[in-house]
Amino acid sequence: MFGYRVPAPDEAMLISGGRRGLGGAPFRVVTGHGKFVLPIFRKTRFLTLSMCEAEVTETCVTRQGIALHVRAVIAFKVGNDTESIINAGQRFLSDQDQMSVLTGRIFAGHLRSIIGSMTVEEIVTERQKLAAEVLDTSKTEMAKIGLIVDSLQIQSIDDGDVGYIDAMSAPHKAAIQRQAQIAQAQATQASVEAEQVAARNQAEYARQTAVVKAEYSAEVDRAQAQAAQAGPLAQAHAQQEVLAAQTELAQRAAQLRQQQLVAEIVKPAEAEAERIRVLAVAEAERMKIQAAAAASYDRVALDRMLIDQLPQIVKEAAGGLAGANVNVLNGADGLGEIAAGLVGQGLTILDSVRQNLSGSDHRPEKDNGPLGLPGHLTGPEKGMDKKDGPRKPTDGPVAID
């Protein structure tokens, strides 16, 4: 619409003419909305509110007397409040580029002042502290001209040909180089170890591969050998089974033949032997019975013969006493005892003969007397002492000289 003006978002519209602005300012400030401005009667100007930049390159002397070349960059803008816009508009509206020039000069002065109170070591190692102090000291002054500083960056600090900063950094450089060399050596060692580990792994893998191949080859060889031996082994097993069957058949035939031999030879032989043994036993019993009968008959006949010969034996004994020198001590009684002794001796001889006949099969033979009969006394006669001389007269003993 004709006469209606609207400022840009990063601009402030300054309307002069007519009523004065806030605080007796020669213009009214309009931001963020439009305003109807009467042509010819009102004049409209625009002040930028966007970010501006100022660069500072200054040679500053430190507290140690060492000159340093400092380069810094300041980012600033006009404040958003009406007061800041009025202050900036009154100073820079006709030549807004002067804002960067003036800002650079202000910060250059504050930068020289602050660096002069610091050492090189502090400046180099504490740049953030330097920037903060410069901002604090310049804030009030910048506010008076309607500007605010967003940031201050110290881009470079150089001592020229003095070499102070290089000398100061030499130990750190050496330490860094040493650490770098150590790191490089460690990296090299790690690389070598990694290569060795990789080589060992490759060798181990190759060994395992060779072992697996050898095992596979051995299994193939075994399978081929087993396949080659399968036929002969099967034939050998078949022959072995045939031999086993033949052996079992031969054993059964031998057992059958043995049973046949037992039935045909052994059993008849045992039966024949048993028959012969029974016959022999029977024959022995018969002969024993016959021998016993014959012995009994002979004893009867001998007894009869002895009885018949007994008077003759007594007579011969008495005849033997006829030439003997016999002294009868007690007369007729003594003579009777002698006769009785002779008769008893005859009976004794008879009994002895009988016993010898009955035990002739198992007792040794005795010496025969003069009469050819066993048991004949060759020493002193019964009733006689072994010593010469008559017995003591007890029951009428007889003494024989």
Coordinates of C-alpha atoms in Angstrom, one line a residue:
M1 CA 0.0 0.0 0.0
F2 CA 1.3 3.4 -0.8
G3 CA 3.1 4.9 2.3
Y4 CA 3.0 1.6 4.3
R5 CA 6.6 0.4 5.2
V6 CA 7.6 -2.9 6.7
P7 CA 11.2 -3.6 7.9
A8 CA 13.0 -7.0 7.2
P9 CA 13.3 -9.5 10.0
D10 CA 17.0 -8.5 10.6
E11 CA 16.4 -4.8 10.3
A12 CA 15.1 -2.0 12.4
M13 CA 13.0 0.8 10.7
L14 CA 13.9 4.2 11.9
I15 CA 11.1 6.9 11.2
S16 CA 12.2 10.4 11.5
G17 CA 10.0 13.6 11.4
G18 CA 7.0 14.3 13.4
R19 CA 7.0 13.0 16.9
R20 CA 10.2 12.1 18.6
G21 CA 11.1 8.6 19.7
L22 CA 11.7 7.1 23.0
G23 CA 14.0 9.0 25.4
G24 CA 14.0 12.1 23.2
A25 CA 15.5 10.2 20.2
P26 CA 15.2 12.0 16.9
F27 CA 13.4 9.0 15.4
R28 CA 11.0 6.2 16.2
V29 CA 12.1 2.6 16.1
V30 CA 9.9 -0.1 14.5
T31 CA 10.9 -3.8 14.4
G32 CA 8.9 -6.9 13.5
H33 CA 5.9 -5.1 12.0
G34 CA 4.9 -2.5 9.4
K35 CA 4.1 1.1 9.8
F36 CA 2.2 3.7 7.7
V37 CA 4.6 6.5 6.9
L38 CA 3.4 9.7 5.3
P39 CA 5.3 10.5 2.3
I40 CA 7.2 13.8 2.2
F41 CA 6.4 14.4 5.9
R42 CA 8.2 11.4 7.2
K43 CA 11.6 9.9 6.3
T44 CA 12.3 6.2 6.8
R45 CA 15.8 4.6 7.2
F46 CA 16.8 1.0 8.0
L47 CA 19.5 -0.3 10.5
T48 CA 20.8 -3.8 10.1
L49 CA 20.5 -6.1 13.1
S50 CA 22.4 -9.0 11.5
M51 CA 25.7 -10.5 12.6
C52 CA 28.8 -8.6 11.8
E53 CA 32.5 -9.5 11.9
A54 CA 35.6 -7.6 12.8
E55 CA 39.2 -8.8 12.5
V56 CA 42.0 -7.6 14.7
T57 CA 45.7 -8.1 14.0
E58 CA 47.8 -6.5 16.6
T59 CA 51.4 -6.6 18.0
C60 CA 51.3 -6.8 21.7
V61 CA 54.1 -6.8 24.3
T62 CA 53.8 -9.3 27.2
R63 CA 54.8 -8.8 30.8
Q64 CA 58.1 -10.4 29.9
G65 CA 58.8 -7.8 27.2
I66 CA 58.3 -10.2 24.3
A67 CA 56.5 -8.9 21.4
L68 CA 53.7 -11.1 20.1
H69 CA 51.7 -10.8 16.9
V70 CA 48.1 -11.7 17.9
R71 CA 45.3 -12.2 15.4
A72 CA 41.7 -12.3 16.7
V73 CA 38.1 -12.3 15.2
I74 CA 35.1 -10.7 16.9
A75 CA 31.5 -11.5 16.1
F76 CA 29.1 -8.8 17.1
K77 CA 25.7 -7.2 16.2
V78 CA 23.4 -4.4 17.2
G79 CA 21.4 -5.2 20.3
N80 CA 17.8 -6.1 19.9
D81 CA 16.5 -3.7 22.5
T82 CA 15.3 -0.2 21.5
E83 CA 18.0 1.6 23.5
S84 CA 20.8 -0.4 21.7
I85 CA 19.1 0.3 18.3
I86 CA 18.9 4.0 19.1
N87 CA 22.6 4.2 20.2
A88 CA 23.8 2.3 17.2
G89 CA 21.5 4.3 14.8
Q90 CA 22.7 7.6 16.1
R91 CA 26.4 6.5 15.5
F92 CA 26.4 4.2 12.5
L93 CA 23.1 4.8 10.5
S94 CA 24.8 7.0 7.9
D95 CA 27.9 4.6 7.6
Q96 CA 27.1 1.2 9.0
D97 CA 30.5 -0.2 7.9
Q98 CA 32.1 1.8 10.6
M99 CA 30.7 -0.6 13.2
S100 CA 33.4 -3.2 12.2
V101 CA 36.2 -0.6 12.2
L102 CA 35.3 0.8 15.5
T103 CA 34.8 -2.6 17.1
G104 CA 38.2 -3.7 15.9
R105 CA 39.9 -0.7 17.3
I106 CA 38.2 -1.1 20.7
F107 CA 39.2 -4.8 20.9
A108 CA 42.7 -4.1 19.8
G109 CA 43.2 -1.7 22.7
H110 CA 41.7 -4.1 25.3
L111 CA 43.8 -6.9 23.8
R112 CA 47.1 -5.0 24.2
S113 CA 46.1 -4.0 27.7
I114 CA 45.3 -7.6 28.8
I115 CA 48.3 -9.2 27.0
G116 CA 50.6 -6.8 28.7
S117 CA 49.6 -8.2 32.1
M118 CA 50.2 -11.8 31.1
T119 CA 53.3 -14.0 30.3
V120 CA 53.9 -15.9 27.1
E121 CA 53.2 -19.2 28.8
E122 CA 49.8 -17.9 30.1
I123 CA 48.9 -16.5 26.7
V124 CA 49.8 -19.6 24.8
T125 CA 48.3 -22.1 27.3
E126 CA 45.3 -20.1 28.4
R127 CA 43.8 -18.5 25.3
Q128 CA 40.3 -19.0 26.5
K129 CA 41.1 -17.0 29.6
L130 CA 42.6 -14.2 27.5
A131 CA 39.4 -14.0 25.3
A132 CA 37.1 -14.0 28.4
E133 CA 39.0 -11.1 30.0
V134 CA 38.9 -9.1 26.7
L135 CA 35.2 -9.7 26.4
D136 CA 34.6 -8.6 30.0
T137 CA 36.6 -5.4 29.7
S138 CA 35.0 -4.4 26.4
K139 CA 31.4 -5.3 27.3
T140 CA 30.5 -1.9 28.9
E141 CA 32.1 0.1 26.2
M142 CA 30.4 -1.9 23.4
A143 CA 27.0 -1.5 25.1
K144 CA 27.4 2.3 25.0
I145 CA 27.5 2.2 21.2
G146 CA 24.6 -0.2 21.0
L147 CA 26.7 -3.3 20.1
I148 CA 26.9 -6.7 21.8
V149 CA 29.7 -9.2 21.2
D150 CA 28.7 -12.8 20.6
S151 CA 32.2 -14.3 20.5
L152 CA 35.9 -13.5 20.5
Q153 CA 38.4 -16.0 19.0
I154 CA 42.2 -15.8 19.3
Q155 CA 43.2 -17.3 16.0
S156 CA 47.0 -17.0 16.2
I157 CA 49.9 -15.9 18.5
D158 CA 53.3 -15.5 16.9
D159 CA 56.6 -14.2 18.4
G160 CA 58.2 -13.7 15.0
D161 CA 61.9 -14.4 14.8
V162 CA 62.4 -14.5 18.6
G163 CA 61.8 -18.3 18.8
Y164 CA 60.5 -18.1 22.4
I165 CA 57.4 -20.0 21.7
D166 CA 59.4 -22.7 19.8
A167 CA 61.9 -23.0 22.6
M168 CA 59.0 -23.2 25.1
S169 CA 57.4 -25.9 23.1
A170 CA 60.7 -27.8 22.5
P171 CA 60.4 -30.1 25.6
H172 CA 56.8 -30.8 24.7
K173 CA 57.8 -31.4 21.1
A174 CA 60.5 -33.8 22.3
A175 CA 58.1 -35.5 24.6
I176 CA 55.6 -35.7 21.9
Q177 CA 58.2 -37.0 19.5
R178 CA 59.4 -39.5 22.0
Q179 CA 55.8 -40.6 22.6
A180 CA 55.3 -40.7 18.9
Q181 CA 58.5 -42.8 18.5
I182 CA 57.4 -45.1 21.3
A183 CA 53.9 -45.3 19.8
Q184 CA 55.5 -46.0 16.4
A185 CA 57.8 -48.6 17.9
Q186 CA 54.8 -50.2 19.7
A187 CA 52.8 -50.1 16.6
T188 CA 55.7 -51.6 14.7
Q189 CA 56.1 -54.3 17.3
A190 CA 52.4 -54.9 17.3
S191 CA 52.5 -55.2 13.6
V192 CA 55.4 -57.6 13.7
E193 CA 53.7 -59.7 16.4
A194 CA 50.5 -59.6 14.3
E195 CA 52.5 -60.7 11.3
Q196 CA 54.1 -63.5 13.3
V197 CA 50.8 -64.5 14.8
A198 CA 49.3 -64.5 11.3
A199 CA 52.3 -66.6 10.0
R200 CA 51.9 -69.0 12.9
N201 CA 48.2 -69.2 12.2
Q202 CA 48.9 -69.9 8.5
A203 CA 51.5 -72.5 9.4
E204 CA 49.0 -74.1 11.9
Y205 CA 46.3 -74.0 9.3
A206 CA 48.6 -75.5 6.8
R207 CA 49.6 -78.2 9.3
Q208 CA 46.0 -79.0 10.1
T209 CA 45.2 -79.1 6.4
A210 CA 48.1 -81.5 5.8
V211 CA 47.0 -83.7 8.7
V212 CA 43.5 -83.8 7.5
K213 CA 44.6 -84.6 4.0
A214 CA 46.9 -87.3 5.4
E215 CA 44.0 -88.7 7.5
Y216 CA 41.7 -88.7 4.4
S217 CA 44.4 -90.4 2.4
A218 CA 45.0 -93.0 5.1
E219 CA 41.2 -93.6 5.3
V220 CA 41.1 -94.0 1.5
D221 CA 44.0 -96.4 1.6
R222 CA 42.5 -98.4 4.4
A223 CA 39.2 -98.5 2.6
Q224 CA 40.9 -99.7 -0.6
A225 CA 43.0 -102.3 1.4
Q226 CA 39.8 -103.5 3.1
A227 CA 38.0 -103.7 -0.2
A228 CA 41.0 -105.6 -1.7
Q229 CA 41.1 -108.0 1.2
A230 CA 37.4 -108.5 1.4
G231 CA 37.4 -111.2 -1.3
P232 CA 40.3 -113.3 0.2
L233 CA 39.0 -112.8 3.7
A234 CA 35.6 -114.0 2.7
Q235 CA 37.1 -117.0 0.9
A236 CA 39.3 -117.7 4.0
H237 CA 36.3 -117.4 6.3
A238 CA 34.3 -119.8 4.0
Q239 CA 37.2 -122.3 4.0
Q240 CA 37.6 -121.9 7.8
E241 CA 33.9 -122.6 8.2
V242 CA 34.2 -125.7 5.9
L243 CA 37.2 -126.9 7.9
A244 CA 35.3 -126.4 11.1
A245 CA 32.3 -128.3 9.8
Q246 CA 34.6 -131.1 8.6
T247 CA 36.4 -131.2 11.9
E248 CA 33.1 -131.3 13.8
L249 CA 32.0 -134.1 11.4
A250 CA 35.3 -136.0 12.0
Q251 CA 34.9 -135.6 15.8
R252 CA 31.3 -136.9 15.6
A253 CA 32.5 -139.8 13.4
A254 CA 35.3 -140.6 15.9
Q255 CA 32.9 -140.5 18.8
L256 CA 30.5 -142.8 16.9
R257 CA 33.4 -145.1 16.0
Q258 CA 34.5 -145.1 19.7
Q259 CA 31.0 -145.9 20.8
Q260 CA 30.9 -148.7 18.2
L261 CA 34.3 -150.1 19.4
V262 CA 33.0 -149.9 23.0
A263 CA 29.8 -151.8 22.0
E264 CA 31.7 -154.3 19.8
I265 CA 34.9 -155.0 21.7
V266 CA 35.1 -153.4 25.1
K267 CA 31.7 -154.4 26.3
P268 CA 32.0 -158.1 25.1
A269 CA 35.6 -158.2 26.5
E270 CA 34.4 -156.9 29.9
A271 CA 31.5 -159.4 29.8
E272 CA 33.9 -162.2 29.0
A273 CA 36.3 -161.1 31.7
E274 CA 33.5 -160.9 34.2
R275 CA 32.4 -164.4 33.1
I276 CA 35.9 -165.8 33.5
R277 CA 36.3 -164.1 36.9
V278 CA 33.0 -165.5 38.1
L279 CA 34.0 -169.0 36.8
A280 CA 37.5 -168.6 38.4
V281 CA 35.9 -167.6 41.7
A282 CA 33.5 -170.5 41.4
E283 CA 36.3 -172.9 40.6
A284 CA 38.4 -171.6 43.5
E285 CA 35.5 -172.1 45.8
R286 CA 35.0 -175.6 44.5
M287 CA 38.7 -176.4 44.9
K288 CA 38.7 -174.9 48.4
I289 CA 35.7 -177.0 49.3
Q290 CA 37.3 -180.0 47.8
A291 CA 40.6 -179.3 49.6
A292 CA 38.8 -178.8 52.9
A293 CA 36.9 -182.0 52.3
A294 CA 40.2 -183.8 51.5
A295 CA 42.0 -182.3 54.5
S296 CA 39.1 -183.3 56.7
Y297 CA 39.3 -186.8 55.3
D298 CA 43.1 -187.0 55.7
R299 CA 42.8 -185.8 59.3
V300 CA 40.3 -188.5 60.0
A301 CA 42.5 -191.1 58.4
L302 CA 45.6 -189.8 60.2
D303 CA 43.8 -189.8 63.5
R304 CA 42.8 -193.3 63.0
M305 CA 46.3 -194.2 62.0
L306 CA 47.7 -192.5 65.0
I307 CA 45.3 -194.1 67.3
D308 CA 46.2 -197.5 65.8
Q309 CA 49.9 -196.7 66.2
L310 CA 49.7 -195.1 69.6
P311 CA 50.4 -198.3 71.5
Q312 CA 53.4 -198.9 69.3
I313 CA 54.6 -195.3 70.0
V314 CA 54.3 -195.8 73.7
K315 CA 56.0 -199.1 73.4
E316 CA 58.9 -197.6 71.5
A317 CA 59.2 -194.9 74.1
A318 CA 59.2 -197.4 76.9
G319 CA 61.8 -199.4 75.1
G320 CA 63.9 -196.3 74.9
L321 CA 63.7 -196.0 78.6
A322 CA 64.9 -199.6 79.1
G323 CA 68.6 -198.7 78.7
A324 CA 68.3 -195.5 80.7
N325 CA 69.6 -195.1 84.2
V326 CA 66.4 -194.1 86.0
N327 CA 66.2 -193.7 89.7
V328 CA 62.7 -194.0 91.1
L329 CA 62.6 -192.0 94.2
N330 CA 59.2 -192.8 95.5
G331 CA 58.7 -196.3 94.4
A332 CA 55.5 -197.5 92.7
D333 CA 54.1 -193.9 92.6
G334 CA 57.1 -192.6 90.8
L335 CA 56.9 -195.4 88.2
G336 CA 53.3 -194.6 87.6
E337 CA 54.1 -191.0 87.0
I338 CA 56.7 -192.0 84.4
A339 CA 54.1 -194.1 82.6
A340 CA 51.6 -191.4 82.7
G341 CA 54.1 -189.0 81.3
L342 CA 54.8 -191.3 78.4
V343 CA 51.1 -191.6 77.6
G344 CA 50.7 -187.8 77.9
Q345 CA 53.6 -187.3 75.6
G346 CA 52.0 -189.5 73.1
L347 CA 48.8 -187.6 73.2
T348 CA 50.8 -184.4 72.9
I349 CA 52.5 -185.6 69.8
L350 CA 49.1 -186.6 68.4
D351 CA 47.7 -183.1 68.9
S352 CA 50.8 -181.6 67.4
V353 CA 50.4 -183.7 64.3
R354 CA 46.8 -182.6 64.0
Q355 CA 47.6 -179.0 64.3
N356 CA 50.4 -179.2 61.8
L357 CA 48.1 -180.9 59.3
S358 CA 45.4 -178.2 59.8
G359 CA 47.9 -175.3 59.6
S360 CA 50.3 -176.7 57.0
D361 CA 49.1 -174.2 54.4
H362 CA 50.1 -171.1 56.5
R363 CA 52.6 -172.1 59.2
P364 CA 56.3 -173.0 58.8
E365 CA 57.4 -176.6 59.2
K366 CA 59.0 -177.8 62.5
D367 CA 61.9 -180.1 62.9
N368 CA 61.0 -183.8 62.9
G369 CA 62.2 -186.0 65.7
P370 CA 63.8 -189.4 65.5
L371 CA 60.4 -190.9 64.9
G372 CA 59.7 -188.7 61.9
L373 CA 56.8 -186.9 63.7
P374 CA 56.6 -183.2 64.3
G375 CA 56.9 -181.9 67.7
H376 CA 59.3 -184.7 68.9
L377 CA 61.3 -183.4 71.8
T378 CA 65.1 -183.5 71.2
G379 CA 66.0 -181.9 74.5
P380 CA 65.3 -183.0 78.0
E381 CA 62.1 -185.0 78.3
K382 CA 58.9 -183.7 79.8
G383 CA 59.2 -183.9 83.5
M384 CA 63.0 -183.5 83.4
D385 CA 64.9 -180.4 84.4
K386 CA 67.3 -178.8 82.1
K387 CA 70.2 -179.5 84.6
D388 CA 71.2 -183.0 85.4
G389 CA 69.9 -184.3 88.6
P390 CA 66.6 -185.3 90.2
R391 CA 63.8 -182.8 90.8
K392 CA 62.9 -181.8 94.2
P393 CA 60.4 -184.3 95.7
T394 CA 57.2 -182.4 95.8
D395 CA 54.6 -184.6 94.2
G396 CA 56.8 -187.5 93.7
P397 CA 59.2 -186.2 91.0
V398 CA 61.3 -188.6 89.0
A399 CA 64.9 -188.1 88.3
I400 CA 66.3 -189.4 85.1
D401 CA 70.1 -189.8 84.7

